[in-house]
Amino acid sequence: MNKYRNDIDETYTISQLAKEFSVTLRSIRFYEDQGLLSPRREGNSRIFSRQDRARLKLILRGKRLGFSLANIHELFHLYDSDKRNKKQLQEMLNAIKHRQKLLLQQQADIQSVMMELNAAERNCYQHLAKLS
């Protein structure tokens, strides 16, 4: 990575991205095979752009949130599609609204589980205090 280049020209090797995001080279190659990343090639080397780096970050975040690679691919496709096409934009809005609804439900579920875990933790502390 060259700090003196314009941000738009900033590039990364597969090893740099693997290290930065704590993933294996194999995982990054797999995401490339799935069409989620598209580095340019220089001989046998892959050269990743800032866009590839941002997409890798989104892929990993999406996976943590329970998105399938198919879901992530669909969102990338919608994002990359022609923004002048009303039908494509409406599909993208529908996909976003659907995903927001699912995430809000997951957020509520997580809050409920956290409340239960906090109650269980308090209960454990109370029992430990009685045993002391």
Tab-separated table of C-alpha atoms in Angstrom:
chain	number	residue	atom	x	y	z
A	1	MET	CA	0.000	0.000	0.000
A	2	ASN	CA	1.498	3.313	-1.022
A	3	LYS	CA	0.500	6.188	1.251
A	4	TYR	CA	1.486	8.809	-1.376
A	5	ARG	CA	-0.895	7.642	-4.068
A	6	ASN	CA	-4.327	9.115	-4.576
A	7	ASP	CA	-6.918	7.250	-2.554
A	8	ILE	CA	-8.532	6.060	-5.779
A	9	ASP	CA	-5.254	4.398	-6.851
A	10	GLU	CA	-4.697	2.670	-3.508
A	11	THR	CA	-4.200	-1.060	-3.972
A	12	TYR	CA	-3.742	-4.083	-1.756
A	13	THR	CA	-2.303	-7.548	-2.080
A	14	ILE	CA	-4.262	-10.595	-1.031
A	15	SER	CA	-1.868	-11.042	1.899
A	16	GLN	CA	-2.448	-7.491	3.117
A	17	LEU	CA	-6.222	-7.956	3.062
A	18	ALA	CA	-6.022	-11.372	4.707
A	19	LYS	CA	-3.912	-9.934	7.510
A	20	GLU	CA	-6.022	-6.791	7.934
A	21	PHE	CA	-9.300	-8.715	8.184
A	22	SER	CA	-7.925	-11.866	9.857
A	23	VAL	CA	-9.141	-14.175	7.105
A	24	THR	CA	-7.370	-16.808	5.089
A	25	LEU	CA	-6.088	-16.353	1.574
A	26	ARG	CA	-8.365	-19.223	0.634
A	27	SER	CA	-11.419	-17.309	1.888
A	28	ILE	CA	-10.550	-14.291	-0.216
A	29	ARG	CA	-9.999	-16.488	-3.267
A	30	PHE	CA	-13.361	-18.152	-2.589
A	31	TYR	CA	-15.124	-14.759	-2.497
A	32	GLU	CA	-13.435	-13.965	-5.792
A	33	ASP	CA	-14.608	-17.286	-7.264
A	34	GLN	CA	-18.138	-16.428	-6.129
A	35	GLY	CA	-17.991	-13.129	-8.027
A	36	LEU	CA	-18.009	-10.974	-4.895
A	37	LEU	CA	-14.512	-9.573	-5.446
A	38	SER	CA	-12.837	-8.781	-8.733
A	39	PRO	CA	-9.160	-7.951	-8.363
A	40	ARG	CA	-7.104	-7.249	-11.418
A	41	ARG	CA	-4.272	-9.614	-12.273
A	42	GLU	CA	-0.616	-8.869	-12.765
A	43	GLY	CA	0.926	-12.192	-13.682
A	44	ASN	CA	-0.003	-14.573	-10.883
A	45	SER	CA	-0.640	-11.749	-8.419
A	46	ARG	CA	-4.028	-10.355	-7.485
A	47	ILE	CA	-4.210	-6.583	-7.071
A	48	PHE	CA	-7.202	-5.477	-5.020
A	49	SER	CA	-8.696	-1.983	-5.258
A	50	ARG	CA	-10.229	0.150	-2.526
A	51	GLN	CA	-13.608	-1.066	-3.789
A	52	ASP	CA	-12.528	-4.695	-3.341
A	53	ARG	CA	-11.339	-3.873	0.180
A	54	ALA	CA	-14.655	-2.191	0.996
A	55	ARG	CA	-16.559	-5.145	-0.441
A	56	LEU	CA	-14.509	-7.611	1.605
A	57	LYS	CA	-15.335	-5.599	4.703
A	58	LEU	CA	-19.048	-5.709	3.786
A	59	ILE	CA	-18.886	-9.449	3.031
A	60	LEU	CA	-17.401	-10.185	6.441
A	61	ARG	CA	-19.844	-7.878	8.214
A	62	GLY	CA	-22.755	-9.435	6.319
A	63	LYS	CA	-21.622	-12.923	7.284
A	64	ARG	CA	-21.395	-11.883	10.951
A	65	LEU	CA	-24.967	-10.626	10.691
A	66	GLY	CA	-26.171	-13.900	9.208
A	67	PHE	CA	-26.393	-12.909	5.545
A	68	SER	CA	-25.715	-15.712	3.093
A	69	LEU	CA	-23.204	-15.153	0.312
A	70	ALA	CA	-26.162	-15.270	-2.083
A	71	ASN	CA	-27.800	-12.395	-0.156
A	72	ILE	CA	-24.565	-10.413	-0.242
A	73	HIS	CA	-24.145	-11.094	-3.953
A	74	GLU	CA	-27.693	-9.927	-4.602
A	75	LEU	CA	-27.126	-6.696	-2.675
A	76	PHE	CA	-23.897	-6.030	-4.586
A	77	HIS	CA	-25.717	-6.712	-7.847
A	78	LEU	CA	-28.494	-4.308	-6.943
A	79	TYR	CA	-25.987	-1.679	-5.869
A	80	ASP	CA	-23.997	-2.046	-9.098
A	81	SER	CA	-27.059	-2.021	-11.345
A	82	ASP	CA	-28.117	0.854	-13.545
A	83	LYS	CA	-29.470	3.544	-11.201
A	84	ARG	CA	-31.432	5.118	-14.038
A	85	ASN	CA	-33.698	2.095	-14.275
A	86	LYS	CA	-36.816	2.628	-12.162
A	87	LYS	CA	-37.527	-1.105	-11.857
A	88	GLN	CA	-33.973	-1.814	-10.616
A	89	LEU	CA	-34.203	1.014	-8.094
A	90	GLN	CA	-37.548	-0.257	-6.817
A	91	GLU	CA	-36.103	-3.767	-6.445
A	92	MET	CA	-33.182	-2.327	-4.529
A	93	LEU	CA	-35.516	-0.384	-2.228
A	94	ASN	CA	-37.586	-3.510	-1.611
A	95	ALA	CA	-34.464	-5.538	-0.804
A	96	ILE	CA	-33.233	-2.815	1.549
A	97	LYS	CA	-36.586	-2.579	3.340
A	98	HIS	CA	-36.749	-6.351	3.696
A	99	ARG	CA	-33.210	-6.510	5.081
A	100	GLN	CA	-33.924	-3.630	7.482
A	101	LYS	CA	-36.985	-5.460	8.779
A	102	LEU	CA	-34.974	-8.636	9.351
A	103	LEU	CA	-32.185	-6.739	11.098
A	104	LEU	CA	-34.643	-4.930	13.371
A	105	GLN	CA	-36.095	-8.300	14.347
A	106	GLN	CA	-32.616	-9.680	14.989
A	107	GLN	CA	-31.828	-6.600	17.067
A	108	ALA	CA	-34.948	-7.154	19.181
A	109	ASP	CA	-34.070	-10.842	19.580
A	110	ILE	CA	-30.529	-9.968	20.641
A	111	GLN	CA	-31.838	-7.463	23.193
A	112	SER	CA	-34.145	-10.124	24.642
A	113	VAL	CA	-31.359	-12.676	24.883
A	114	MET	CA	-29.060	-10.090	26.484
A	115	MET	CA	-31.708	-9.333	29.116
A	116	GLU	CA	-32.029	-13.050	29.883
A	117	LEU	CA	-28.255	-13.464	30.090
A	118	ASN	CA	-27.968	-10.430	32.374
A	119	ALA	CA	-30.640	-11.884	34.661
A	120	ALA	CA	-28.852	-15.252	34.721
A	121	GLU	CA	-25.569	-13.498	35.497
A	122	ARG	CA	-27.130	-11.580	38.405
A	123	ASN	CA	-28.627	-14.818	39.673
A	124	CYS	CA	-25.194	-16.499	39.593
A	125	TYR	CA	-23.616	-13.600	41.496
A	126	GLN	CA	-26.368	-13.759	44.111
A	127	HIS	CA	-25.829	-17.495	44.606
A	128	LEU	CA	-22.058	-17.023	44.805
A	129	ALA	CA	-22.540	-14.311	47.439
A	130	LYS	CA	-24.707	-16.676	49.527
A	131	LEU	CA	-22.060	-19.394	49.305
A	132	SER	CA	-19.295	-17.088	50.507
